CSV table of C-alpha atoms in Angstrom, one decimal:
chain,number,residue,atom,x,y,z
A,147,MET,CA,203.0,-22.4,46.3
A,148,SER,CA,202.7,-22.3,50.5
A,149,ASN,CA,206.6,-21.7,50.0
A,150,VAL,CA,207.1,-19.5,47.2
A,151,GLY,CA,204.4,-16.7,49.8
A,152,SER,CA,207.2,-18.2,52.6
A,153,ALA,CA,210.2,-17.5,51.2
A,154,TRP,CA,208.8,-14.0,49.8
A,155,ALA,CA,207.1,-12.9,53.7
A,156,LYS,CA,210.1,-13.7,54.8
A,157,ALA,CA,212.0,-11.1,52.5
A,158,LYS,CA,210.4,-8.1,53.1
A,159,GLY,CA,211.3,-5.0,55.1
A,160,ARG,CA,214.4,-6.9,54.7
A,161,CYS,CA,218.0,-7.0,53.2
A,162,THR,CA,219.5,-10.5,53.1
A,163,ARG,CA,223.0,-9.0,52.7
A,164,HIS,CA,222.6,-5.7,54.7
A,165,GLN,CA,224.9,-5.4,57.2
A,166,GLU,CA,228.1,-6.9,54.5
A,167,ALA,CA,227.6,-4.2,51.8
A,168,HIS,CA,225.9,-1.6,53.8
A,169,VAL,CA,228.8,1.2,52.9
A,170,SER,CA,230.9,2.0,56.3
A,171,VAL,CA,230.8,5.8,57.1
A,172,GLU,CA,233.5,7.6,58.4
A,173,SER,CA,233.3,8.9,62.1
A,174,THR,CA,231.7,11.9,62.8
A,175,THR,CA,232.8,12.2,66.2
A,176,GLY,CA,236.5,13.5,66.7
A,177,SER,CA,239.2,16.1,65.9
A,178,LEU,CA,238.5,17.8,62.5
A,179,THR,CA,241.3,16.6,60.0
A,180,THR,CA,242.8,17.5,57.4
A,181,GLU,CA,242.7,14.3,54.0
A,182,THR,CA,245.8,13.0,55.3
A,183,GLY,CA,245.0,12.8,58.8
A,184,ALA,CA,246.6,16.5,60.3
A,185,PRO,CA,244.4,17.7,62.9
A,186,VAL,CA,242.7,21.1,62.1
A,187,ALA,CA,243.3,24.1,64.6
A,188,ASP,CA,241.2,26.6,62.4
A,189,ASN,CA,238.3,25.9,59.7
A,190,GLN,CA,236.8,29.1,59.8
A,191,ASN,CA,238.8,31.6,58.9
A,192,SER,CA,242.3,31.5,56.8
A,193,GLU,CA,245.6,32.3,56.5
A,194,THR,CA,246.8,36.0,55.7
A,195,ALA,CA,249.6,37.6,55.5
A,196,GLY,CA,248.7,40.0,58.6
A,197,VAL,CA,244.9,41.0,60.2
A,198,GLY,CA,242.5,42.3,56.6
A,199,GLY,CA,245.7,41.1,54.3
A,200,LEU,CA,247.0,38.7,51.3
A,201,GLY,CA,245.8,34.8,50.8
A,202,LEU,CA,249.1,32.5,51.6
A,203,ILE,CA,249.2,30.0,49.3
A,204,GLN,CA,251.2,27.6,52.3
A,205,ASP,CA,247.6,27.8,53.8
A,206,GLN,CA,247.5,24.0,53.8
A,207,LEU,CA,243.8,23.7,53.7
A,208,LEU,CA,242.2,26.2,52.2
A,209,ILE,CA,244.2,24.7,48.7
A,210,GLU,CA,243.2,21.5,49.5
A,211,LYS,CA,239.4,21.6,50.0
A,212,LEU,CA,239.1,24.8,47.3
A,213,ALA,CA,241.1,22.2,44.8
A,214,HIS,CA,239.1,18.4,46.5
A,215,PHE,CA,235.3,20.9,45.8
A,216,ASN,CA,236.6,21.6,42.3
A,217,ARG,CA,236.5,17.8,41.6
A,218,GLU,CA,233.5,16.7,43.6
A,219,ARG,CA,231.9,16.0,39.6
A,220,ILE,CA,232.7,13.7,37.7
A,221,PRO,CA,231.5,14.3,33.9
A,222,GLU,CA,228.0,13.4,34.2
A,223,ARG,CA,226.8,10.6,31.6
A,224,ILE,CA,226.2,11.1,28.1
A,225,VAL,CA,222.1,9.6,28.7
A,226,HIS,CA,220.8,8.4,31.8
A,227,ALA,CA,222.5,11.6,34.1
A,228,ARG,CA,219.6,12.3,36.2
A,229,GLY,CA,218.9,9.0,38.1
A,230,ALA,CA,218.0,8.2,41.7
A,231,GLY,CA,218.6,4.5,42.8
A,232,ALA,CA,217.9,2.0,45.6
A,233,TYR,CA,218.8,-1.1,47.8
A,234,GLY,CA,216.8,-4.3,47.5
A,235,THR,CA,216.1,-8.0,47.1
A,236,PHE,CA,215.1,-10.1,45.1
A,237,THR,CA,213.6,-13.4,45.6
A,238,VAL,CA,213.5,-16.8,43.1
A,239,THR,CA,209.4,-17.3,43.0
A,240,ALA,CA,209.6,-20.2,40.0
A,241,ASP,CA,211.6,-23.4,38.6
A,242,VAL,CA,213.6,-22.1,35.8
A,243,THR,CA,216.6,-24.9,36.3
A,244,LYS,CA,215.5,-26.2,33.1
A,245,TYR,CA,216.1,-22.4,31.8
A,246,THR,CA,219.3,-21.3,33.3
A,247,ARG,CA,221.9,-22.3,35.3
A,248,ALA,CA,222.3,-19.1,36.9
A,249,LYS,CA,223.2,-19.9,41.0
A,250,PHE,CA,221.1,-16.6,42.1
A,251,LEU,CA,218.2,-18.1,40.1
A,252,SER,CA,218.4,-22.0,41.7
A,253,GLU,CA,216.4,-22.6,44.1
A,254,VAL,CA,212.2,-21.1,44.3
A,255,GLY,CA,213.0,-18.9,47.7
A,256,LYS,CA,217.2,-17.5,46.5
A,257,GLN,CA,217.2,-14.6,47.5
A,258,THR,CA,219.8,-12.1,46.3
A,259,GLU,CA,221.0,-8.7,47.4
A,260,THR,CA,220.6,-6.2,44.5
A,261,PHE,CA,220.3,-2.5,43.0
A,262,LEU,CA,218.5,-0.6,41.1
A,263,ARG,CA,219.1,3.5,39.0
A,264,PHE,CA,216.2,5.0,37.5
A,265,SER,CA,217.1,7.2,34.9
A,266,THR,CA,215.1,10.0,32.4
A,267,VAL,CA,217.6,9.9,29.1
A,268,ALA,CA,218.0,12.8,27.3
A,269,GLY,CA,218.3,15.2,30.4
A,270,ASN,CA,220.9,16.6,31.4
A,271,LEU,CA,222.0,15.5,35.4
A,272,GLY,CA,219.9,18.7,36.7
A,273,ALA,CA,216.4,18.5,33.7
A,274,ALA,CA,213.4,18.3,36.4
A,275,ASP,CA,212.2,14.1,37.0
A,276,ALA,CA,208.4,14.4,35.2
A,277,VAL,CA,209.5,14.9,31.7
A,278,ARG,CA,208.5,12.8,28.0
A,279,ASP,CA,211.6,10.5,28.4
A,280,PRO,CA,211.7,7.1,28.2
A,281,ARG,CA,212.9,5.8,32.2
A,282,GLY,CA,216.2,3.6,32.6
A,283,PHE,CA,216.4,0.7,34.0
A,284,ALA,CA,219.4,0.0,35.9
A,285,LEU,CA,219.5,-3.6,37.5
A,286,LYS,CA,222.3,-5.0,39.9
A,287,PHE,CA,222.8,-8.3,41.7
A,288,TYR,CA,224.7,-9.2,43.7
A,289,THR,CA,224.8,-12.5,43.6
A,290,GLU,CA,227.4,-15.8,44.4
A,291,GLU,CA,229.3,-15.8,40.6
A,292,GLY,CA,230.1,-11.9,40.7
A,293,ASN,CA,227.4,-9.4,39.3
A,294,TYR,CA,225.3,-10.0,36.7
A,295,ASP,CA,223.8,-6.1,36.1
A,296,LEU,CA,220.6,-6.1,33.7
A,297,VAL,CA,220.5,-2.6,31.8
A,298,GLY,CA,216.7,-2.3,30.4
A,299,ASN,CA,213.9,1.1,30.4
A,300,ASN,CA,210.0,1.2,31.3
A,301,THR,CA,209.8,0.1,27.5
A,302,PRO,CA,210.3,-2.5,25.9
A,303,VAL,CA,211.5,-1.5,22.9
A,304,PHE,CA,213.5,1.3,21.3
A,305,PHE,CA,214.4,4.2,18.3
A,306,ILE,CA,217.1,1.8,16.5
A,307,LYS,CA,218.0,-0.7,16.1
A,308,ASP,CA,221.3,-0.5,14.9
A,309,ALA,CA,224.0,0.3,17.8
A,310,ILE,CA,225.9,2.6,15.1
A,311,LYS,CA,223.0,4.7,14.8
A,312,PHE,CA,222.8,5.8,18.4
A,313,PRO,CA,225.0,8.9,18.3
A,314,ASP,CA,222.3,10.0,15.4
A,315,PHE,CA,220.0,9.7,17.7
A,316,ILE,CA,221.3,10.6,20.6
A,317,HIS,CA,222.9,14.0,18.6
A,318,THR,CA,218.8,14.7,18.1
A,319,GLN,CA,217.3,14.4,21.4
A,320,LYS,CA,220.3,16.2,23.3
A,321,ARG,CA,220.8,20.4,22.5
A,322,ASP,CA,222.0,21.7,19.1
A,323,PRO,CA,224.9,22.5,18.5
A,324,TYR,CA,223.9,26.3,17.0
A,325,SER,CA,221.5,27.1,19.5
A,326,GLY,CA,222.0,24.8,22.6
A,327,SER,CA,218.7,24.2,22.6
A,328,GLN,CA,216.8,20.6,21.9
A,329,GLU,CA,214.9,21.4,18.0
A,330,ALA,CA,212.2,19.9,16.9
A,331,ASP,CA,214.0,20.0,13.5
A,332,ASN,CA,216.5,17.6,14.6
A,333,VAL,CA,214.3,15.5,16.1
A,334,TRP,CA,211.5,15.0,13.0
A,335,ASP,CA,213.6,15.1,11.0
A,336,PHE,CA,215.1,12.3,11.9
A,337,TRP,CA,213.0,10.4,13.7
A,338,GLY,CA,211.7,10.9,9.9
A,339,LEU,CA,214.2,9.3,8.5
A,340,SER,CA,214.2,5.8,10.3
A,341,PRO,CA,211.0,4.8,10.9
A,342,GLU,CA,211.7,1.5,13.2
A,343,ALA,CA,211.3,4.1,15.2
A,344,THR,CA,207.9,4.4,14.6
A,345,HIS,CA,206.9,2.0,17.3
A,346,GLN,CA,209.2,3.5,20.4
A,347,VAL,CA,208.0,7.1,19.6
A,348,THR,CA,204.1,5.6,19.6
A,349,TRP,CA,204.6,4.2,22.5
A,350,LEU,CA,206.5,7.3,24.5
A,351,PHE,CA,203.2,9.7,22.8
A,352,GLY,CA,200.7,8.0,24.8
A,353,ASP,CA,199.9,8.0,27.8
A,354,ARG,CA,202.9,5.8,29.3
A,355,GLY,CA,204.9,8.8,28.3
A,356,ILE,CA,205.2,10.5,32.1
A,357,PRO,CA,205.5,7.5,34.9
A,358,ALA,CA,204.1,9.1,37.6
A,359,THR,CA,206.6,8.4,39.7
A,360,TYR,CA,209.4,5.4,39.2
A,361,ARG,CA,207.8,2.9,41.3
A,362,HIS,CA,204.2,3.6,39.0
A,363,MET,CA,206.0,1.8,35.9
A,364,ASN,CA,207.7,-1.5,34.1
A,365,GLY,CA,210.2,-2.0,33.7
A,366,TYR,CA,212.3,-4.1,30.9
A,367,GLY,CA,215.4,-5.5,30.1
A,368,SER,CA,213.7,-5.0,26.4
A,369,HIS,CA,216.3,-6.6,24.2
A,370,THR,CA,216.4,-10.0,23.9
A,371,PHE,CA,219.1,-12.6,26.2
A,372,GLN,CA,221.4,-16.5,26.2
A,373,TRP,CA,220.5,-18.7,29.3
A,374,ASN,CA,221.5,-21.9,28.8
A,375,ASN,CA,221.2,-24.8,31.5
A,376,GLU,CA,223.4,-27.5,32.9
A,377,ALA,CA,223.6,-30.0,29.4
A,378,GLY,CA,223.8,-26.7,27.2
A,379,GLU,CA,220.5,-26.2,26.3
A,380,VAL,CA,220.0,-22.5,24.4
A,381,PHE,CA,216.3,-20.7,25.2
A,382,TRP,CA,216.3,-17.0,24.9
A,383,VAL,CA,214.2,-14.3,26.5
A,384,LYS,CA,212.9,-11.5,27.9
A,385,TYR,CA,213.3,-9.6,30.5
A,386,HIS,CA,209.1,-8.0,32.5
A,387,PHE,CA,208.7,-6.2,35.6
A,388,LYS,CA,205.5,-5.5,36.7
A,389,THR,CA,205.2,-2.7,39.6
A,390,ASP,CA,202.6,-4.5,42.1
A,391,GLN,CA,201.9,-0.3,42.9
A,392,GLY,CA,199.6,-0.5,39.5
A,393,ILE,CA,200.9,1.8,36.3
A,394,LYS,CA,199.8,5.5,36.8
A,395,ASN,CA,201.1,8.4,34.8
A,396,LEU,CA,200.5,12.2,34.3
A,397,THR,CA,199.4,13.9,31.7
A,398,GLN,CA,201.3,16.6,29.4
A,399,ASP,CA,199.8,19.4,31.8
A,400,GLU,CA,200.0,17.6,34.9
A,401,ALA,CA,203.9,17.2,33.8
A,402,ASN,CA,204.9,20.8,32.7
A,403,LYS,CA,203.2,22.0,36.7
A,404,LEU,CA,205.4,19.7,38.0
A,405,ALA,CA,208.5,19.8,36.8
A,406,GLY,CA,208.3,23.1,37.1
A,407,GLU,CA,206.8,22.9,41.2
A,408,ASP,CA,208.7,20.0,42.3
A,409,PRO,CA,212.5,19.6,39.8
A,410,ASP,CA,213.2,15.9,42.0
A,411,SER,CA,209.5,14.9,42.1
A,412,HIS,CA,211.1,11.2,41.0
A,413,GLN,CA,214.0,11.3,43.3
A,414,ARG,CA,211.7,12.3,46.7
A,415,ASP,CA,209.3,9.7,46.3
A,416,LEU,CA,210.8,6.6,45.5
A,417,ARG,CA,213.4,7.9,48.7
A,418,GLU,CA,210.5,9.3,50.5
A,419,SER,CA,208.7,5.7,50.3
A,420,ILE,CA,211.0,3.3,51.7
A,421,GLU,CA,211.8,5.6,54.7
A,422,ARG,CA,208.0,5.3,55.6
A,423,GLY,CA,208.4,1.4,54.9
A,424,GLU,CA,206.2,1.5,51.7
A,425,PHE,CA,208.6,-0.5,49.7
A,426,PRO,CA,208.0,-0.8,46.2
A,427,THR,CA,208.3,-3.6,44.9
A,428,TRP,CA,207.8,-6.1,41.1
A,429,THR,CA,207.0,-8.9,39.8
A,430,VAL,CA,209.8,-10.4,37.9
A,431,GLN,CA,208.3,-12.3,34.6
A,432,VAL,CA,210.3,-14.3,31.0
A,433,GLN,CA,209.3,-14.4,28.0
A,434,ILE,CA,211.6,-17.8,26.7
A,435,MET,CA,212.5,-19.1,23.0
A,436,PRO,CA,213.9,-22.3,22.4
A,437,ALA,CA,217.0,-21.4,20.2
A,438,ALA,CA,215.8,-24.2,17.3
A,439,GLU,CA,212.6,-21.6,17.4
A,440,ALA,CA,213.9,-18.0,16.9
A,441,ALA,CA,215.0,-18.7,13.0
A,442,ASP,CA,211.7,-18.4,11.6
A,443,TYR,CA,210.2,-16.8,14.2
A,444,ARG,CA,207.8,-13.8,12.1
A,445,PHE,CA,209.7,-11.3,13.5
A,446,ASN,CA,213.0,-10.4,13.8
A,447,PRO,CA,213.7,-12.1,18.0
A,448,PHE,CA,216.1,-10.1,17.9
A,449,ASP,CA,215.3,-6.6,16.7
A,450,LEU,CA,215.7,-4.0,19.4
A,451,THR,CA,212.1,-1.9,17.6
A,452,LYS,CA,209.8,-5.5,17.3
A,453,VAL,CA,207.9,-6.9,20.7
A,454,TRP,CA,207.7,-10.9,21.4
A,455,PRO,CA,203.6,-11.2,21.8
A,456,HIS,CA,201.9,-12.9,24.8
A,457,GLU,CA,200.2,-15.3,22.7
A,458,ASP,CA,203.2,-16.5,20.8
A,459,TYR,CA,205.7,-16.6,24.4
A,460,PRO,CA,203.3,-16.2,28.0
A,461,PRO,CA,205.4,-14.3,30.0
A,462,ILE,CA,206.3,-16.9,33.6
A,463,GLU,CA,206.2,-15.3,36.9
A,464,ILE,CA,210.3,-15.4,38.1
A,465,GLY,CA,210.7,-13.9,41.0
A,466,LYS,CA,209.4,-10.7,43.3
A,467,LEU,CA,211.6,-8.4,43.1
A,468,GLU,CA,211.8,-4.9,46.2
A,469,LEU,CA,212.6,-1.8,46.8
A,470,ASN,CA,213.6,-1.9,50.7
A,471,ARG,CA,216.7,0.7,51.7
A,472,ASN,CA,217.7,3.9,50.6
A,473,PRO,CA,221.9,5.5,49.3
A,474,GLU,CA,223.0,7.0,52.2
A,475,ASN,CA,225.6,8.8,49.9
A,476,ILE,CA,224.1,9.5,46.5
A,477,PHE,CA,227.3,10.2,44.4
A,478,ALA,CA,229.0,8.2,45.8
A,479,GLU,CA,226.2,5.1,45.4
A,480,VAL,CA,224.2,6.6,42.6
A,481,GLU,CA,226.4,9.0,40.0
A,482,GLN,CA,229.5,6.7,40.8
A,483,SER,CA,227.8,2.9,40.7
A,484,ILE,CA,227.9,2.1,36.9
A,485,PHE,CA,226.5,-0.4,34.6
A,486,SER,CA,226.9,-2.6,31.3
A,487,PRO,CA,225.5,-5.5,30.5
A,488,HIS,CA,228.9,-7.4,29.6
A,489,HIS,CA,228.2,-8.0,33.2
A,490,PHE,CA,226.9,-11.6,32.8
A,491,VAL,CA,227.1,-14.3,35.5
A,492,PRO,CA,227.4,-18.3,34.4
A,493,GLY,CA,224.0,-19.5,32.8
A,494,ILE,CA,223.8,-16.0,30.7
A,495,GLY,CA,224.9,-13.8,28.0
A,496,PRO,CA,224.0,-12.4,24.7
A,497,SER,CA,222.3,-12.4,21.7
A,498,PRO,CA,223.1,-11.9,17.4
A,499,ASP,CA,220.6,-7.7,18.9
A,500,LYS,CA,222.7,-5.4,16.5
A,501,MET,CA,221.9,-3.1,19.7
A,502,LEU,CA,223.9,-5.0,22.2
A,503,GLN,CA,225.6,-6.4,20.2
A,504,GLY,CA,227.1,-2.5,21.0
A,505,ARG,CA,226.1,-1.5,24.2
A,506,LEU,CA,228.9,-4.4,25.6
A,507,PHE,CA,231.5,-2.3,24.4
A,508,ALA,CA,229.7,1.7,24.7
A,509,TYR,CA,228.5,1.0,28.3
A,510,GLY,CA,231.8,0.0,30.1
A,511,ASP,CA,234.4,2.3,28.1
A,512,ALA,CA,231.4,5.2,29.0
A,513,HIS,CA,231.9,4.1,32.8
A,514,ARG,CA,236.0,3.4,31.9
A,515,TYR,CA,236.5,7.5,31.4
A,516,ARG,CA,233.5,8.6,33.8
A,517,VAL,CA,235.0,7.3,36.6
A,518,GLY,CA,238.0,5.8,35.5
A,519,ILE,CA,240.1,1.8,35.5
A,520,ASN,CA,238.8,1.1,38.7
A,521,ALA,CA,235.0,1.8,38.8
A,522,ASP,CA,234.1,-2.1,39.6
A,523,HIS,CA,236.1,-1.0,43.0
A,524,LEU,CA,233.6,1.3,44.9
A,525,PRO,CA,231.7,-0.5,46.8
A,526,VAL,CA,228.9,-0.1,45.0
A,527,ASN,CA,229.7,-1.7,41.8
A,528,ARG,CA,232.4,-4.3,43.7
A,529,PRO,CA,230.6,-7.9,44.0
A,530,HIS,CA,229.2,-7.9,47.3
A,531,ALA,CA,228.8,-11.4,47.4
A,532,THR,CA,231.2,-12.7,46.0
A,533,GLU,CA,235.1,-12.4,46.2
A,534,ALA,CA,236.4,-9.6,42.6
A,535,ARG,CA,240.1,-11.8,41.7
A,536,THR,CA,241.6,-9.8,39.4
A,537,HIS,CA,245.6,-9.2,37.6
A,538,GLY,CA,244.5,-6.3,36.7
A,539,ARG,CA,246.5,-3.8,38.6
A,540,ASP,CA,247.1,0.7,38.6
A,541,GLY,CA,245.1,3.5,37.3
A,542,VAL,CA,242.9,6.0,39.1
A,543,LEU,CA,241.9,5.0,42.7
A,544,TYR,CA,243.4,1.6,42.9
A,545,ASP,CA,243.4,0.8,46.6
A,546,GLY,CA,246.3,-2.1,46.5
A,547,ARG,CA,244.3,-4.3,47.6
A,548,HIS,CA,246.8,-7.6,46.1
A,549,GLY,CA,249.6,-6.5,47.5
A,550,ARG,CA,252.6,-8.6,47.2
A,551,GLN,CA,251.0,-10.7,44.4
A,552,LYS,CA,251.9,-11.2,40.6
A,553,ASN,CA,250.3,-9.6,38.0
A,554,TYR,CA,250.1,-12.3,35.4
A,555,GLU,CA,248.2,-15.6,34.5
A,556,PRO,CA,249.7,-18.4,34.3
A,557,ASN,CA,251.5,-18.2,37.3
A,558,SER,CA,253.8,-20.5,40.1
A,559,PHE,CA,252.4,-18.9,43.0
A,560,GLY,CA,248.9,-19.7,44.0
A,561,GLY,CA,247.4,-16.5,41.2
A,562,PRO,CA,243.2,-17.0,40.5
A,563,THR,CA,243.8,-19.4,37.6
A,564,GLU,CA,240.3,-19.4,34.8
A,565,THR,CA,238.2,-22.5,35.2
A,566,GLY,CA,237.4,-23.7,31.7
A,567,ARG,CA,233.8,-23.2,31.0
A,568,ALA,CA,232.1,-20.1,29.2
A,569,LEU,CA,229.6,-18.5,30.9
A,570,TRP,CA,227.0,-18.8,27.9
A,571,GLN,CA,226.5,-20.9,24.7
A,572,PRO,CA,228.3,-20.4,22.0
A,573,PHE,CA,225.8,-19.4,18.6
A,574,PRO,CA,226.5,-20.0,14.7
A,575,VAL,CA,227.7,-17.7,12.5
A,576,SER,CA,228.4,-18.1,9.1
A,577,GLY,CA,228.9,-15.9,5.6
A,578,GLU,CA,230.9,-13.1,4.3
A,579,THR,CA,231.8,-9.9,7.0
A,580,GLY,CA,230.5,-6.2,6.6
A,581,GLU,CA,227.6,-3.5,6.6
A,582,THR,CA,225.3,-6.1,7.0
A,583,ALA,CA,221.4,-5.5,8.1
A,584,ALA,CA,219.8,-8.0,10.2
A,585,PRO,CA,217.9,-11.0,8.5
A,586,SER,CA,214.6,-10.5,7.6
A,587,HIS,CA,211.7,-12.4,8.8
A,588,ALA,CA,208.7,-12.9,7.5
A,589,GLU,CA,206.3,-10.5,8.7
A,590,ASP,CA,209.3,-7.7,9.5
A,591,SER,CA,208.2,-4.6,8.9
A,592,ASP,CA,209.0,-1.5,10.5
A,593,PHE,CA,205.4,-0.4,11.1
A,594,VAL,CA,203.4,-3.6,12.3
A,595,GLN,CA,203.4,-3.4,15.6
A,596,ALA,CA,202.9,0.6,16.2
A,597,GLY,CA,199.8,0.4,14.0
A,598,ASN,CA,198.1,-2.8,16.2
A,599,LEU,CA,199.7,-0.8,19.9
A,600,TYR,CA,198.1,2.4,18.3
A,601,ARG,CA,194.5,-0.6,18.0
A,602,LEU,CA,195.0,-1.6,21.2
A,603,LEU,CA,194.1,1.7,22.9
A,604,SER,CA,191.0,3.3,23.6
A,605,GLU,CA,189.8,5.8,21.7
A,606,ALA,CA,190.6,8.3,24.7
A,607,GLU,CA,194.2,7.1,24.3
A,608,LYS,CA,194.3,7.9,21.1
A,609,GLU,CA,192.8,11.1,21.5
A,610,ARG,CA,195.8,12.4,24.4
A,611,LEU,CA,198.6,10.6,21.7
A,612,ILE,CA,196.6,12.8,18.4
A,613,ASN,CA,197.3,15.1,20.4
A,614,ASN,CA,200.4,14.6,22.3
A,615,LEU,CA,202.5,14.5,18.7
A,616,ALA,CA,200.9,16.8,17.2
A,617,GLY,CA,202.5,19.2,19.8
A,618,PHE,CA,205.6,18.5,19.0
A,619,ILE,CA,204.4,17.8,15.0
A,620,ALA,CA,203.5,21.3,15.3
A,621,LYS,CA,206.4,23.3,16.4
A,622,VAL,CA,209.3,21.4,13.1
A,623,SER,CA,210.4,24.6,10.8
A,624,ARG,CA,209.6,22.9,7.9
A,625,ASP,CA,207.0,21.4,6.7
A,626,ASP,CA,208.4,18.5,4.7
A,627,ILE,CA,210.1,16.9,8.0
A,628,ALA,CA,206.4,17.6,9.4
A,629,GLN,CA,205.1,16.0,6.4
A,630,ARG,CA,207.4,12.9,6.6
A,631,ALA,CA,206.7,11.8,10.4
A,632,ILE,CA,203.2,12.0,9.2
A,633,GLU,CA,203.1,9.2,6.4
A,634,ASN,CA,205.3,7.2,9.2
A,635,PHE,CA,202.2,6.7,11.5
A,636,ARG,CA,200.8,6.6,8.2
A,637,GLN,CA,202.4,3.7,7.6
A,638,ALA,CA,201.4,1.9,10.4
A,639,ASP,CA,197.6,2.9,10.5
A,640,ALA,CA,195.1,5.3,8.1
A,641,ASP,CA,193.9,6.0,11.1
A,642,TYR,CA,196.3,7.2,13.2
A,643,GLY,CA,198.4,9.1,9.7
A,644,LYS,CA,195.0,10.4,9.0
A,645,ARG,CA,193.8,11.9,12.5
A,646,LEU,CA,197.7,13.8,13.8
A,647,GLU,CA,197.4,15.0,9.5
A,648,ALA,CA,194.5,16.3,11.2
A,649,ALA,CA,195.9,17.9,14.0
A,650,VAL,CA,198.9,18.7,12.8
A,651,GLN,CA,197.8,21.2,10.5
A,652,ALA,CA,195.4,23.4,13.4
A,653,LEU,CA,198.5,24.1,15.0
A,654,ARG,CA,199.7,25.4,11.8
A,655,GLY,CA,197.2,26.7,10.8
């Protein structure tokens, strides 16, 4: 372990590819110019037809500045709009080559530059940070085999298990088309009719529902992913990022006060901690399941509403993640950063997780809409440790990087060619096509793990959970919607439902 400690110590406080990856900054000296480089004579006064006269459309600088200003915002993300990010370093601390052939994981002490974007889910770009909401934990590894994106949350599970329900779910969390506000009726109507959400709702309304800062929360890949080694053996894995700062959370009252006083609390905390040299770190762990064990595992191992109990597959430490450099420009590097779970590298791939399968399409499609077809060309998104070699051309943001190179394959002019080796191993499929639910395993239930989580809580934690839930359910206008929601928690644990029902009734009078 001395080599591991030495490698980690060397990584502290720096990023191995800082110089190469750093976004270039235009010179701040010399004459002010227009966008096309013409010198600006007067940046204080627009052209008019005489003193005090009407403005002139011939004023190039005025038109250029106003037109640019009108286009300074791209459409915000539908979800995860509110975010903050930082660059850092991932350092390997354990040998995992028997599980994966990914080069960035190939040796102890190896370092890879990263970019991590934190976010809330439901709020818009101008929302407050200190709210009860899952937190996005989107991590980009700039590896020598291309960028690898791990797009997760601060919870190990999610509300739904099939991507076809994602638009419905998010519509319940966003503003109602009539009232223009988030409505408790919509939220609890959907959750009550979707009992699979019971586990994640228990997480969300428990003590970890409002992290005190981005530094003081865990991150999870949440989905199940494939690792494959040089021999072609397949393993299913789940990622865990355990904060080394310790878990810290806010109560609902503390969050209400902080959100009103400092809506940018979490973004400011992250930026200022890095400015002070207090670089946040996470211990990176994985749970590993041999592929042959998946079919008969007691839970569906690809169900995003379930965890793998640690007694079944103990987490194994594989690395350290440190954030040590702030972006120079929030819009260029945080708002325009893009992540997709489809960005894999050799040795890592997808699983039959139905939520993951939908996200493999949806994230890339969202970025092509928001930022443009060439979003991957932007400095924060393009590979830093290798070069992208594609036959894609043209479109918004295209920078002409390919010059006169041919734009097709195969060709006889020395263009890039295929390798013949897939990034991940195939997994078997069988049966007829159709709209089908995932296969059921022995202990698959929407309520078992929610009940287990409830029973792990201390009495004080249970009391806070009940109060948080009851305060929201009590806002529901219809008794049948409120009662159906309560029944899901009763299915998870009789005491859970009984106490919640009493608390709701007390609030509703």
